[in-house]
Amino acid sequence: MKNTQEYIHENKEKFLNELLDLLRTPSISADPSYTNDVSKCAEQLAQHMRSVGLDSVEICSTAGHPIVYGEKIIDSKLPTVLVYGHYDVQPADPLELWTSPPFEPVIKTTSAHPQGAIFARGACDDKGQMFMHVKSFEAMLSSNELPCNVKFMIEGEEEVGSPNLGIYVKENKEKLAADIILVSDTGMLANDVPSITTGLRGLSYVEVEVVGPNRDLHSGLYGGCVANPINILTEMIASLHDKDGKITIPGFYSSVEELSNEERGEMAKAPFSHAHYCEALDIEDTYGEATYSTMERGSIRPTLDVNGIWGGYIGEGAKTVIASKAQAKISMRLVPHQSSEEITALFVKHFESIAPKGVRVKVTPHHGGEPVVTPTDSIAYKAASMAYETTFGKKPIPVRSGGSIPIIAMFEEELGLKTMMMGFGLDSDAIHSPNEHFGLFNFYRGIETIPYFFENYTKLMSNENA
Ligand code: BES
Ligand code: MN
Ligand code: MN
């Protein structure tokens, strides 16, 4: 019988083709017109999980999109790893910016991926990464080297804020009992600089509306005489940052955890090239909060960004009009120990307070989530670190990421479990953007590294309990 790594080596083509099949199903969770495709994708995944030998595979319906569950319990005395991921994807628009159709995956090379990358929506976030676990499992089981129990919980609503996963977790605590949660839905620094994600930012997301006159007005007849909602909204938004890039909402920073100089020094050791960073984005310089590095601005500091803004006339040519209202969507990324609920409340209070007479302001909160930091002195971290050392030949660097996976904090609260984040994507993989891709190197290296994590984790846990 082949061992796990040999099995992976001999099945690379097959693994890739199976992933491409999954990528052809447009499982866009945000758009109701794709509901059938989301269900189809869940079906496809469940079928696949059965075929690789997982037991009790089921499609768990929720008030929204279904969760796919499966498990392999080999011995109740051994540790249990609960793998979480998501099979839903972001909408693909703007379609015209894709160089190949988002749901017709193809392999192309890029400068970061000279060995080729899979171009498709969801290739990296998160179908490709979630699927690595299914394939690692297949390899371990087929070679009789699965060292512990494993459970899979793959949801279909991550990209819309996981509105139903919390309920599922609360109702299935026993079924989900485990020792550690394992997630590949983040990134690493570079293909030759392995890193482990040790933190994620939280999120507060709000939609704002500034309403002026009861109808659109002629900008000649009324211009200068009434508050123009677009002028006002943009002024209000501009005032949310001061000239040092600090957010002006009173109380916004009051619970922010400040890192010690020592911790900042540790962080600064991660390789970062300002020139490469700018070149990759075609910008002349970076921008952000004074006295913090780009790495810090994007991970350990809270931020506020307009994600969309609209109002008034945006058609061909010129139409002289003062719009009756203007709107924007705003996200705030949060760090330990900010609370999403508190920050949203502070935003609402402040935004309403800065509205001038002559307009009405409405703030509607959307989904939010809490930040997380995971320990680097845990058994799981050691097991992962050793696994990377085996496959990359280098010790991974711990890095806090700027992205958010709100349910990870919820897992800790509801299940009392820590999460190990082993992400294999690159920041340049264009997740959520046109031309999302996932390196073949990354896909295969992930599949190779995960079984070492299982092996190391099981061994270290049994030493611990001996
Ligand atoms: N996988 C991402 C989060 C991520 C990506 C974290 C890269 C770290 C590195 C996840 O699917 C995502 O997009 N999360 C959203 C929030 C969610 C509530 C829609 C985000 O971070 O904007
Ligand atoms: Mn994701
Ligand atoms: Mn995402």
Coordinates of C-alpha atoms and ligand atoms in Angstrom, one line a residue:
M1 CA 0.0 0.0 0.0
K2 CA 1.2 3.5 -0.8
N3 CA 1.8 6.0 2.0
T4 CA 0.0 9.3 2.2
Q5 CA 2.5 11.4 0.4
E6 CA 2.9 8.8 -2.4
Y7 CA -0.9 8.7 -2.8
I8 CA -1.0 12.5 -3.1
H9 CA 1.9 12.4 -5.6
E10 CA 0.1 9.8 -7.8
N11 CA -3.3 11.5 -7.7
K12 CA -2.4 15.1 -8.5
E13 CA -4.2 15.2 -11.8
K14 CA -7.3 13.6 -10.4
F15 CA -7.4 16.0 -7.4
L16 CA -7.1 19.0 -9.8
N17 CA -9.8 17.8 -12.1
E18 CA -12.2 17.2 -9.2
L19 CA -11.6 20.7 -7.9
L20 CA -12.2 22.2 -11.4
D21 CA -15.6 20.4 -11.4
L22 CA -16.5 22.0 -8.1
L23 CA -15.5 25.4 -9.4
R24 CA -17.9 25.1 -12.3
T25 CA -20.9 25.4 -10.0
P26 CA -21.6 29.1 -9.4
S27 CA -22.4 28.9 -5.7
I28 CA -22.9 32.6 -5.1
S29 CA -24.5 32.9 -1.7
A30 CA -25.4 36.6 -1.9
D31 CA -27.5 36.5 -5.0
P32 CA -30.9 34.7 -4.7
S33 CA -31.0 33.9 -8.4
Y34 CA -28.1 31.4 -7.7
T35 CA -29.9 29.6 -4.8
N36 CA -30.2 26.4 -6.9
D37 CA -26.5 26.4 -7.8
V38 CA -25.6 26.8 -4.1
S39 CA -27.7 23.7 -3.3
K40 CA -26.2 21.9 -6.3
C41 CA -22.7 22.7 -5.0
A42 CA -23.6 21.4 -1.6
E43 CA -24.9 18.2 -3.2
Q44 CA -21.8 17.8 -5.3
L45 CA -19.6 18.3 -2.3
A46 CA -21.6 15.9 -0.1
Q47 CA -21.4 13.2 -2.9
H48 CA -17.7 13.8 -3.1
M49 CA -17.2 13.5 0.7
R50 CA -19.1 10.2 0.6
S51 CA -16.9 8.9 -2.2
V52 CA -13.7 9.6 -0.3
G53 CA -14.9 7.5 2.7
L54 CA -16.4 10.0 5.1
D55 CA -19.3 8.6 7.2
S56 CA -22.6 10.2 8.2
V57 CA -22.4 12.7 5.3
E58 CA -25.4 14.9 5.3
I59 CA -26.7 18.1 3.9
C60 CA -28.0 20.1 6.8
S61 CA -30.6 22.5 5.7
T62 CA -30.8 25.9 7.5
A63 CA -33.0 28.9 7.1
G64 CA -30.5 29.9 4.4
H65 CA -28.0 27.8 2.4
P66 CA -27.2 24.3 3.7
I67 CA -24.2 23.1 5.7
V68 CA -22.4 19.9 4.5
Y69 CA -21.3 17.7 7.3
G70 CA -19.3 14.4 7.3
E71 CA -17.0 12.6 9.8
K72 CA -14.7 9.7 10.3
I73 CA -14.4 8.5 13.8
I74 CA -11.8 5.8 14.2
D75 CA -11.3 5.7 17.9
S76 CA -13.1 7.8 20.5
K77 CA -10.0 7.9 22.6
L78 CA -8.0 9.7 19.9
P79 CA -8.2 13.5 19.3
T80 CA -10.8 14.9 16.9
V81 CA -10.0 17.6 14.3
L82 CA -13.0 19.7 13.1
V83 CA -12.4 21.1 9.7
Y84 CA -14.3 24.2 8.8
G85 CA -14.5 25.8 5.4
H86 CA -17.0 27.3 3.0
Y87 CA -18.2 26.3 -0.5
D88 CA -20.1 29.5 -1.2
V89 CA -18.3 32.2 -3.2
Q90 CA -18.5 36.0 -3.8
P91 CA -20.4 37.4 -6.8
A92 CA -18.2 37.5 -9.9
D93 CA -19.0 41.0 -11.1
P94 CA -17.6 43.0 -12.8
L95 CA -17.6 40.2 -15.4
E96 CA -16.0 42.3 -18.1
L97 CA -12.8 42.5 -16.1
W98 CA -12.3 38.7 -16.1
T99 CA -9.8 37.4 -18.7
S100 CA -11.7 34.1 -18.7
P101 CA -15.2 33.3 -17.5
P102 CA -15.3 33.0 -13.7
F103 CA -17.0 29.6 -13.6
E104 CA -15.0 28.0 -16.4
P105 CA -11.7 27.3 -14.6
V106 CA -8.5 27.4 -16.6
I107 CA -4.8 27.2 -15.6
K108 CA -2.6 30.2 -16.4
T109 CA 0.7 31.3 -15.1
T110 CA 1.4 34.6 -13.2
S111 CA 4.6 36.1 -11.8
A112 CA 3.7 34.8 -8.3
H113 CA 2.7 31.4 -9.8
P114 CA 5.2 30.4 -12.5
Q115 CA 4.0 26.8 -12.2
G116 CA 0.4 27.9 -13.0
A117 CA -2.7 28.9 -11.1
I118 CA -6.4 27.9 -11.3
F119 CA -8.4 31.0 -12.4
A120 CA -12.0 30.8 -11.2
R121 CA -14.3 32.4 -8.6
G122 CA -13.8 30.5 -5.4
A123 CA -10.5 29.0 -6.5
C124 CA -8.7 30.3 -3.4
D125 CA -11.6 31.6 -1.3
D126 CA -12.5 29.0 -0.4
K127 CA -13.3 26.0 -2.6
G128 CA -9.7 25.3 -3.5
Q129 CA -8.5 25.6 0.1
M130 CA -11.4 23.7 1.7
F131 CA -11.0 21.0 -0.9
M132 CA -7.3 20.5 0.1
H133 CA -8.7 19.0 3.4
V134 CA -11.0 16.6 1.6
K135 CA -8.0 15.4 -0.5
S136 CA -5.6 15.2 2.4
F137 CA -8.3 13.1 4.2
E138 CA -8.7 10.9 1.1
A139 CA -4.9 10.3 1.0
M140 CA -4.6 9.5 4.7
L141 CA -7.6 7.1 4.7
S142 CA -6.5 5.4 1.4
S143 CA -3.0 4.8 2.8
N144 CA -4.3 3.6 6.2
E145 CA -2.6 6.5 7.9
L146 CA -5.4 8.6 9.3
P147 CA -4.1 9.1 12.8
C148 CA -7.2 10.6 14.5
N149 CA -10.8 11.4 14.2
V150 CA -12.0 14.1 11.8
K151 CA -15.2 16.0 11.2
F152 CA -16.0 18.3 8.3
M153 CA -18.4 21.2 8.6
I154 CA -18.5 23.1 5.3
E155 CA -21.0 26.0 5.1
G156 CA -22.6 27.9 2.2
E157 CA -23.1 31.3 3.8
E158 CA -19.7 32.5 4.9
E159 CA -19.6 35.3 2.3
V160 CA -22.8 36.7 3.6
G161 CA -21.8 36.7 7.2
S162 CA -22.8 33.2 8.3
P163 CA -26.3 34.2 9.5
N164 CA -27.3 30.6 10.2
L165 CA -24.2 28.8 11.2
G166 CA -24.4 30.1 14.8
I167 CA -27.8 28.4 15.3
Y168 CA -26.5 25.2 13.8
V169 CA -23.5 25.2 16.1
K170 CA -25.6 25.9 19.2
E171 CA -28.0 23.1 18.3
N172 CA -25.2 20.5 17.5
K173 CA -22.6 21.0 20.2
E174 CA -22.3 17.3 20.9
K175 CA -22.0 16.3 17.3
L176 CA -19.4 18.9 16.7
A177 CA -17.3 18.1 19.8
A178 CA -13.6 18.2 18.9
D179 CA -10.2 19.1 20.2
I180 CA -9.3 21.7 17.7
I181 CA -10.8 23.5 14.7
L182 CA -8.7 23.5 11.5
V183 CA -9.4 26.2 8.8
S184 CA -7.7 26.9 5.5
D185 CA -9.4 30.2 4.5
T186 CA -6.6 32.7 4.9
G187 CA -3.2 33.2 3.3
M188 CA 0.6 33.1 3.7
L189 CA 3.3 35.6 2.9
A190 CA 4.8 34.0 -0.2
N191 CA 5.4 30.6 -1.7
D192 CA 9.0 30.6 -0.3
V193 CA 8.0 32.4 3.0
P194 CA 5.5 30.1 4.7
S195 CA 3.4 31.7 7.5
I196 CA 0.7 30.8 9.8
T197 CA -2.3 33.1 10.5
T198 CA -2.5 33.9 14.2
G199 CA -5.2 36.5 14.1
L200 CA -8.1 38.0 12.2
R201 CA -9.8 41.4 12.4
G202 CA -13.4 41.8 13.4
L203 CA -15.9 43.7 11.4
S204 CA -18.6 46.3 11.7
Y205 CA -20.5 47.0 8.5
V206 CA -23.0 49.7 8.2
E207 CA -25.1 51.3 5.4
V208 CA -25.8 55.0 5.6
E209 CA -28.4 57.2 3.9
V210 CA -28.5 61.0 3.8
V211 CA -31.8 62.3 2.8
G212 CA -32.4 65.9 1.8
P213 CA -35.3 67.4 -0.2
N214 CA -38.4 65.2 -0.8
R215 CA -37.6 65.0 -4.6
D216 CA -34.7 65.5 -7.0
L217 CA -34.3 69.2 -7.7
H218 CA -33.0 71.3 -10.6
S219 CA -29.5 72.2 -9.6
G220 CA -29.8 75.7 -11.1
L221 CA -33.1 76.6 -9.4
Y222 CA -32.2 75.1 -6.0
G223 CA -28.4 74.8 -6.1
G224 CA -26.9 76.8 -3.2
C225 CA -30.2 77.0 -1.3
V226 CA -30.6 73.5 0.1
A227 CA -28.3 70.9 1.6
N228 CA -27.2 68.6 -1.3
P229 CA -27.2 65.1 0.2
I230 CA -24.2 64.0 -1.9
N231 CA -22.1 67.0 -0.9
I232 CA -23.1 66.4 2.7
L233 CA -22.5 62.7 2.7
T234 CA -19.0 63.1 1.2
E235 CA -18.2 65.8 3.7
M236 CA -19.4 63.6 6.6
I237 CA -17.4 60.7 5.3
A238 CA -14.3 62.8 4.8
S239 CA -14.5 64.0 8.4
L240 CA -14.3 60.4 9.7
H241 CA -10.5 60.5 9.4
D242 CA -8.1 63.2 10.5
K243 CA -4.9 64.3 8.8
D244 CA -2.9 61.6 10.6
G245 CA -5.3 58.9 9.3
K246 CA -6.9 58.4 12.7
I247 CA -10.6 57.7 12.9
T248 CA -12.4 60.5 14.5
I249 CA -15.4 58.6 16.0
P250 CA -15.3 59.4 19.8
G251 CA -14.3 56.2 21.7
F252 CA -13.3 54.3 18.6
Y253 CA -9.8 53.5 19.9
S254 CA -10.6 53.3 23.6
S255 CA -10.4 49.5 23.9
V256 CA -7.9 48.9 21.2
E257 CA -5.1 46.7 22.3
E258 CA -1.7 48.4 21.8
L259 CA 1.2 46.1 21.0
S260 CA 4.4 46.4 23.0
N261 CA 7.5 47.5 21.2
E262 CA 8.8 44.0 21.5
E263 CA 5.7 42.6 19.7
R264 CA 6.0 45.2 17.0
G265 CA 9.6 44.4 16.6
E266 CA 8.7 40.7 16.1
M267 CA 6.2 41.7 13.5
A268 CA 8.7 43.8 11.7
K269 CA 10.8 40.8 11.1
A270 CA 8.4 39.4 8.5
P271 CA 9.8 40.2 5.1
F272 CA 8.0 43.2 3.4
S273 CA 9.0 45.1 0.3
H274 CA 7.4 48.5 0.0
A275 CA 8.6 48.7 -3.6
H276 CA 7.0 45.3 -4.6
Y277 CA 3.9 46.2 -2.7
C278 CA 3.4 49.4 -4.6
E279 CA 4.4 47.9 -7.9
A280 CA 1.9 45.1 -7.6
L281 CA -0.9 47.6 -7.1
D282 CA 0.3 50.2 -9.5
I283 CA 0.5 52.9 -6.8
E284 CA 3.2 55.4 -6.1
D285 CA 3.0 55.1 -2.4
T286 CA 1.1 53.5 0.5
Y287 CA -1.3 55.4 2.6
G288 CA -2.6 55.1 6.1
E289 CA -2.4 55.8 9.8
A290 CA 0.7 57.8 10.8
T291 CA 3.4 56.0 12.8
Y292 CA 2.4 52.5 11.8
S293 CA 3.9 50.3 9.1
T294 CA 1.9 48.9 6.2
M295 CA 1.9 45.5 7.8
E296 CA 0.6 47.0 11.0
R297 CA -2.0 49.1 9.3
G298 CA -3.3 46.0 7.6
S299 CA -3.5 43.7 10.7
I300 CA -3.2 45.1 14.2
R301 CA -4.8 48.5 13.6
P302 CA -8.5 49.2 13.2
T303 CA -9.7 50.8 10.0
L304 CA -12.7 52.5 8.4
D305 CA -13.4 52.2 4.6
V306 CA -16.2 53.2 2.3
N307 CA -17.0 50.1 0.2
G308 CA -19.6 51.7 -2.1
I309 CA -21.2 55.1 -2.6
W310 CA -24.0 56.1 -4.8
G311 CA -26.6 58.7 -5.5
G312 CA -27.7 61.2 -8.2
Y313 CA -27.1 61.0 -11.9
I314 CA -24.5 58.6 -13.2
G315 CA -25.8 58.0 -16.7
E316 CA -24.4 59.3 -20.0
G317 CA -23.7 63.0 -20.4
A318 CA -24.8 65.7 -17.9
K319 CA -28.0 66.0 -16.1
T320 CA -28.3 69.0 -13.8
V321 CA -29.9 67.7 -10.7
I322 CA -29.6 67.7 -6.9
A323 CA -30.4 64.2 -5.8
S324 CA -32.9 63.8 -3.0
K325 CA -30.6 61.2 -1.3
A326 CA -27.1 59.8 -1.1
Q327 CA -26.0 56.4 0.2
A328 CA -22.8 54.6 1.2
K329 CA -21.7 51.3 2.6
I330 CA -18.9 51.5 5.2
S331 CA -16.8 48.7 6.8
M332 CA -14.8 49.0 9.9
R333 CA -12.1 46.4 10.6
L334 CA -11.7 45.8 14.3
V335 CA -8.8 44.5 16.5
P336 CA -8.7 43.0 20.0
H337 CA -10.5 44.0 22.3
Q338 CA -13.0 46.1 20.2
S339 CA -16.5 44.8 20.1
S340 CA -18.4 44.9 16.9
E341 CA -21.7 45.8 18.7
E342 CA -20.0 48.7 20.6
I343 CA -18.2 50.1 17.6
T344 CA -21.4 49.9 15.5
A345 CA -23.3 51.8 18.2
L346 CA -20.5 54.4 18.4
F347 CA -20.6 54.9 14.7
V348 CA -24.4 55.4 14.6
K349 CA -24.3 57.9 17.4
H350 CA -21.4 59.9 15.9
F351 CA -22.7 59.8 12.3
E352 CA -26.1 61.1 13.4
S353 CA -24.5 63.8 15.5
I354 CA -22.4 65.3 12.6
A355 CA -25.4 65.6 10.2
P356 CA -26.2 69.3 9.6
K357 CA -29.7 70.7 9.7
G358 CA -31.4 70.2 6.4
V359 CA -30.8 66.5 6.0
R360 CA -31.9 63.4 7.8
V361 CA -29.5 60.5 8.4
K362 CA -30.3 56.8 8.6
V363 CA -27.7 54.2 9.6
T364 CA -28.5 50.5 9.0
P365 CA -26.1 48.0 10.6
H366 CA -25.3 44.9 8.6
H367 CA -23.4 41.8 9.8
G368 CA -20.5 42.1 12.1
G369 CA -18.0 39.9 13.8
E370 CA -15.4 39.8 16.5
P371 CA -11.6 39.7 16.1
V372 CA -9.6 36.7 17.1
V373 CA -6.0 36.0 18.1
T374 CA -4.7 32.4 18.3
P375 CA -1.8 31.3 20.6
T376 CA 1.6 30.4 19.2
D377 CA 2.5 28.2 22.2
S378 CA -0.2 25.7 21.7
I379 CA 0.1 22.0 20.7
A380 CA -1.8 22.8 17.5
Y381 CA 0.6 25.6 16.6
K382 CA 3.6 23.4 17.2
A383 CA 2.0 20.6 15.1
A384 CA 1.3 23.0 12.3
S385 CA 4.7 24.7 12.5
M386 CA 6.5 21.3 12.3
A387 CA 4.3 20.3 9.4
Y388 CA 5.3 23.4 7.4
E389 CA 8.9 22.8 8.3
T390 CA 8.6 19.3 6.8
T391 CA 7.1 20.4 3.5
F392 CA 8.6 23.9 3.0
G393 CA 11.9 23.2 4.6
K394 CA 11.5 26.4 6.7
K395 CA 9.9 27.4 9.9
P396 CA 6.6 29.4 9.3
I397 CA 6.3 32.9 10.5
P398 CA 3.2 33.8 12.7
V399 CA 1.3 36.6 11.0
R400 CA -1.9 38.4 12.0
S401 CA -4.2 38.9 9.0
G402 CA -6.4 41.8 8.2
G403 CA -9.4 39.8 6.9
S404 CA -12.3 38.5 8.9
I405 CA -13.9 35.2 9.5
P406 CA -16.5 36.1 12.1
I407 CA -17.6 32.6 13.0
I408 CA -14.2 31.8 14.4
A409 CA -14.8 33.9 17.5
M410 CA -18.3 32.3 17.7
F411 CA -16.7 28.8 17.7
E412 CA -14.6 29.6 20.6
E413 CA -17.5 31.0 22.5
E414 CA -20.0 28.2 21.7
L415 CA -17.7 25.1 21.5
G416 CA -14.9 26.3 23.7
L417 CA -12.4 25.4 20.9
K418 CA -9.4 27.2 19.5
T419 CA -8.9 27.4 15.8
M420 CA -5.7 26.6 13.9
M421 CA -5.5 28.6 10.6
M422 CA -3.4 27.0 7.9
G423 CA -4.0 29.3 4.9
F424 CA -2.2 28.7 1.6
G425 CA -3.5 31.6 -0.5
L426 CA -1.4 34.7 -1.4
D427 CA -2.6 38.3 -1.1
S428 CA -2.1 38.6 -4.8
D429 CA -4.6 35.8 -5.6
A430 CA -7.3 38.4 -6.1
I431 CA -10.0 36.9 -3.8
H432 CA -13.3 38.8 -4.1
S433 CA -11.9 40.4 -7.3
P434 CA -12.0 39.6 -11.0
N435 CA -9.5 36.9 -12.0
E436 CA -9.3 35.2 -8.6
H437 CA -6.9 32.4 -8.7
F438 CA -5.1 29.8 -6.6
G439 CA -1.6 28.5 -7.3
L440 CA -1.2 24.8 -8.2
F441 CA 1.9 24.9 -6.0
N442 CA -0.3 26.2 -3.1
F443 CA -3.0 23.6 -3.7
Y444 CA -0.7 20.7 -3.7
R445 CA 1.6 22.0 -1.0
G446 CA -1.5 22.4 1.2
I447 CA -2.6 18.9 0.5
E448 CA 0.8 17.6 1.4
T449 CA 1.2 19.7 4.6
I450 CA -2.2 19.0 6.2
P451 CA -1.5 15.2 6.8
Y452 CA 1.7 16.2 8.7
F453 CA -0.4 18.4 10.9
F454 CA -2.7 15.5 11.7
E455 CA 0.2 13.3 12.5
N456 CA 2.1 15.8 14.7
Y457 CA -1.1 16.9 16.4
T458 CA -2.1 13.3 17.3
K459 CA 1.4 12.5 18.6
L460 CA 1.8 15.7 20.7
M461 CA -1.7 15.3 22.1
S462 CA -0.9 11.7 23.2
N463 CA 2.4 12.8 24.8
E464 CA 0.5 15.5 26.6
N465 CA -2.0 13.0 28.0
A466 CA 0.5 10.2 28.8
Ligands
BES1 N1 -11.5 34.0 3.5 C1 -12.0 35.3 3.7 C2 -11.3 36.0 4.9 C3 -9.8 36.1 4.8 C4 -9.1 36.1 3.6 C5 -9.0 36.2 5.9 C6 -7.7 36.2 3.5 C7 -7.7 36.3 5.9 C8 -7.0 36.3 4.7 C9 -13.5 35.3 4.0 O1 -14.1 34.5 3.0 C10 -14.0 36.7 3.8 O2 -14.0 37.1 2.7 N2 -14.5 37.3 4.9 C11 -15.1 38.6 4.8 C12 -16.1 38.8 5.9 C13 -17.4 38.1 5.7 C14 -18.3 38.4 6.9 C15 -18.0 38.4 4.4 C16 -14.1 39.7 4.8 O3 -13.0 39.6 5.4 O4 -14.4 40.8 4.3
MN2 MN -13.2 32.7 2.8
MN3 MN -14.3 35.7 1.2

